[in-house]
mmCIF file of C-alpha atoms in Angstrom:
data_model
loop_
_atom_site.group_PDB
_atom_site.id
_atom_site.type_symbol
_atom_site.label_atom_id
_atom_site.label_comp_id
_atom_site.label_asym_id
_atom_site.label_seq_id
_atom_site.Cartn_x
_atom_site.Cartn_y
_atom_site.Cartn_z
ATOM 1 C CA UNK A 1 0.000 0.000 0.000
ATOM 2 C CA UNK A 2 1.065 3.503 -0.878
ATOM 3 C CA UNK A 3 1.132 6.281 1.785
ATOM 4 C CA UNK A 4 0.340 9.854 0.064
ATOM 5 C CA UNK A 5 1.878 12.474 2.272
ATOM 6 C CA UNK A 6 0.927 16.562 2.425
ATOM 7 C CA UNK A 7 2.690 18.485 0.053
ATOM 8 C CA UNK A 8 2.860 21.257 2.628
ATOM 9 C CA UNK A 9 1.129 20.567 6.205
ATOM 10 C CA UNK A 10 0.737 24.220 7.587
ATOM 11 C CA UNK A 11 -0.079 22.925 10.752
ATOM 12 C CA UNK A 12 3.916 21.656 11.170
ATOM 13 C CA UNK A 13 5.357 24.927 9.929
ATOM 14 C CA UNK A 14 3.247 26.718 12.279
ATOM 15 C CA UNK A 15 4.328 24.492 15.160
ATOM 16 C CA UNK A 16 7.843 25.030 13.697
ATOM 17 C CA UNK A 17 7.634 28.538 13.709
ATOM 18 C CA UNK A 18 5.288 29.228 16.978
ATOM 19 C CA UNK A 19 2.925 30.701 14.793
ATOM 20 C CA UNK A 20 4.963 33.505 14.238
ATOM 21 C CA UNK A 21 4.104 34.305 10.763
ATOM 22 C CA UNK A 22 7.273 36.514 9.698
ATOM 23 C CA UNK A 23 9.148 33.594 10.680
ATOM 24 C CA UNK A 24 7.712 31.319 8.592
ATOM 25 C CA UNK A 25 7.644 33.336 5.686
ATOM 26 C CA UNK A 26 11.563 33.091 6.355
ATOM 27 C CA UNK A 27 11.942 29.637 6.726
ATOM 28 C CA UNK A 28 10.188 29.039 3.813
ATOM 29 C CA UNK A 29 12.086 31.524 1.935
ATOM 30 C CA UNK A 30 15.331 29.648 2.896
ATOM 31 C CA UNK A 31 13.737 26.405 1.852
ATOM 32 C CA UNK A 32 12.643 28.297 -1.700
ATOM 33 C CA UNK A 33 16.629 29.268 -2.052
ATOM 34 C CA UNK A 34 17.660 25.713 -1.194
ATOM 35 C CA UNK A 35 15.358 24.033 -3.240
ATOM 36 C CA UNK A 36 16.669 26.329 -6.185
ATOM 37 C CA UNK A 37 20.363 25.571 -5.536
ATOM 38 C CA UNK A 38 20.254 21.925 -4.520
ATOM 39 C CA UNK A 39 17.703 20.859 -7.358
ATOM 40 C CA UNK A 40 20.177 21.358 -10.052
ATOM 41 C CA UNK A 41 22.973 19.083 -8.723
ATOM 42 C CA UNK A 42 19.742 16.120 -9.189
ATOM 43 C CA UNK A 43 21.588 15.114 -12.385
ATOM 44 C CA UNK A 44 21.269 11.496 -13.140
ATOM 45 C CA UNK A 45 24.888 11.311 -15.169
ATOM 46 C CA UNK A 46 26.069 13.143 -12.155
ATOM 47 C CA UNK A 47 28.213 11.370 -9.505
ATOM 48 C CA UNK A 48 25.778 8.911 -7.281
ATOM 49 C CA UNK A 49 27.128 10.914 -4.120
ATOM 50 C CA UNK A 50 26.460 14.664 -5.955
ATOM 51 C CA UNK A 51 22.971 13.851 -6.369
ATOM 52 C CA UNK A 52 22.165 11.825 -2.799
ATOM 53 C CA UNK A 53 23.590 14.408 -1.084
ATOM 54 C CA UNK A 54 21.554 17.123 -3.297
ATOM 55 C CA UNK A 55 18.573 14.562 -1.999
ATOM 56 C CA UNK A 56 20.226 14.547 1.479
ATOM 57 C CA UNK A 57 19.887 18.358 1.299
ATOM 58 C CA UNK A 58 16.829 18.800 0.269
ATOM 59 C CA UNK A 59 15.113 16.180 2.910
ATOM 60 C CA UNK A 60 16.411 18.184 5.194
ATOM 61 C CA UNK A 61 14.950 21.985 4.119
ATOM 62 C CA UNK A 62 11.629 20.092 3.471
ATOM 63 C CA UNK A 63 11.051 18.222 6.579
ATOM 64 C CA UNK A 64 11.839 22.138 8.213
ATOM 65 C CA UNK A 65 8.694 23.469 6.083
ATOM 66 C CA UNK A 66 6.211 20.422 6.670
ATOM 67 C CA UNK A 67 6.909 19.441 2.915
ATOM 68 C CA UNK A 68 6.520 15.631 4.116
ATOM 69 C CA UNK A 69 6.416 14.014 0.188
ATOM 70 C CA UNK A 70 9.008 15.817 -1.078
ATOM 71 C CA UNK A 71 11.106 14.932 2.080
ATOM 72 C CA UNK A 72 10.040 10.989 1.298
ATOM 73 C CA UNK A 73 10.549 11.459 -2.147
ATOM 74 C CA UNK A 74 13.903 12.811 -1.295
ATOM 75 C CA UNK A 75 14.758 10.235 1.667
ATOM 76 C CA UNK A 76 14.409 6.863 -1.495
ATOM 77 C CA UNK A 77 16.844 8.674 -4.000
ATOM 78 C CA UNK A 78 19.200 9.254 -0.706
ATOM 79 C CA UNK A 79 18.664 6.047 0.273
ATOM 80 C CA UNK A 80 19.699 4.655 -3.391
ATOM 81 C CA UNK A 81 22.449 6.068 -4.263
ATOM 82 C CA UNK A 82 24.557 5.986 -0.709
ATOM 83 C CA UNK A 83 23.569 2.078 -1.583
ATOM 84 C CA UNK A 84 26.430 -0.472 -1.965
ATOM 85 C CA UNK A 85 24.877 -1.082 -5.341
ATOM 86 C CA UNK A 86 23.514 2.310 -6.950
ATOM 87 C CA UNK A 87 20.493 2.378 -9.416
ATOM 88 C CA UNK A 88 21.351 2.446 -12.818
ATOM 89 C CA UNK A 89 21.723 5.998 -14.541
ATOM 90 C CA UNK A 90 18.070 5.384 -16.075
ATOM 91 C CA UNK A 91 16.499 4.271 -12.444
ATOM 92 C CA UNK A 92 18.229 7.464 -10.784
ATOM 93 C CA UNK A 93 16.684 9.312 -13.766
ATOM 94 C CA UNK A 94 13.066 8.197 -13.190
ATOM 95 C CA UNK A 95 13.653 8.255 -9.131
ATOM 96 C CA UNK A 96 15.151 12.162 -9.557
ATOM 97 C CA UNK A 97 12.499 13.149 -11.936
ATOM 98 C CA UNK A 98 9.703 12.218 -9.258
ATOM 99 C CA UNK A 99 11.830 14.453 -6.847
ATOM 100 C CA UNK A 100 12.018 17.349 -9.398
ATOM 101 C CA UNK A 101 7.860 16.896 -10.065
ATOM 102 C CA UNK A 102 7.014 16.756 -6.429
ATOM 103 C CA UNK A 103 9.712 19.604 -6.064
ATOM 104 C CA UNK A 104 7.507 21.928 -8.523
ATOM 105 C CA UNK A 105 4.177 21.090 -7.228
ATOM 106 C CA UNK A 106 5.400 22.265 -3.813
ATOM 107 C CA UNK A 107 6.788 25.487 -4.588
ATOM 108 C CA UNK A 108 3.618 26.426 -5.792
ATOM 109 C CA UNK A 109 2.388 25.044 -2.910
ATOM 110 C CA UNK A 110 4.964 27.466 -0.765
ATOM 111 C CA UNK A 111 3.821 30.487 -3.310
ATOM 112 C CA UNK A 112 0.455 30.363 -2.815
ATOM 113 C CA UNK A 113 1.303 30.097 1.432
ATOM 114 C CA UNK A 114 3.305 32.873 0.758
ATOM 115 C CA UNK A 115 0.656 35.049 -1.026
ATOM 116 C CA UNK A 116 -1.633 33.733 2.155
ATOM 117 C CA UNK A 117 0.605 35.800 4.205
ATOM 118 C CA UNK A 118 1.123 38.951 2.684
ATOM 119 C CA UNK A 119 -2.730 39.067 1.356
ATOM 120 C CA UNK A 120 -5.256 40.980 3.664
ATOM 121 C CA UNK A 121 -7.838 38.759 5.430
ATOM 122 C CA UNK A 122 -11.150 38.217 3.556
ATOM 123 C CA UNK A 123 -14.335 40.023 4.614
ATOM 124 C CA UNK A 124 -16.848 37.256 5.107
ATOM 125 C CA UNK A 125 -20.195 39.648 4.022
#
């Protein structure tokens, strides 16, 4: 069976944060500049050890934000290629693509939290 994860459970970033909401919008800018620099070292012809620590990396600024399936996603291609036997360059292809699509889907996730933030609460008529 299959466990499907949050992209982005709030409720963990605000117990990360204390609720403070300028904090969060921090943290999760840090974890949009991460995710930015770390995603482009997910290169299949790469080294095994460039790319599982670029997964290593990335676990790490996602489990911070509440980002639980990228952080899973992330946690298998770690998992793989620190492996005595590393996938094939055509398995670490398929397993870093899934990264990079679960990687998109939450930074719009993150954008439209951050746009949450900064947008004035809604007048219930």
């Amino acid at each position: 069976m299959t466990q499907t994860f949050a992209l982005l459970d709030r409720a963990h970033l605000d117990a990360m944060t204390g609720g403070d909401t300028a904090l969060a919008k921090e943290v999760v800018e840090i974890f949009r500049e991460q995710a930015e620099i770390w995603s482009r070292m997910l290169d299949p012809q790469a080294e095994t050890t460039q790319w599982a620590d670029a997964a290593h990396t990335l676990k790490g600024a996602s489990l911070g934000i509440g980002a639980i399936r990228l952080a899973a996603k992330c946690e298998t291609a770690e998992k793989a290629g620190r492996s005595d036997t590393p996938p094939s360059v055509t398995a670490a292809a398929v397993m870093l693509g899934e990264i990079k699509d679960v990687l998109g889907d939450t930074l719009e996730e993150v954008a439209q939290l951050l746009y949450d933030y900064t947008s004035p609460p809604r007048r219930v008529s």
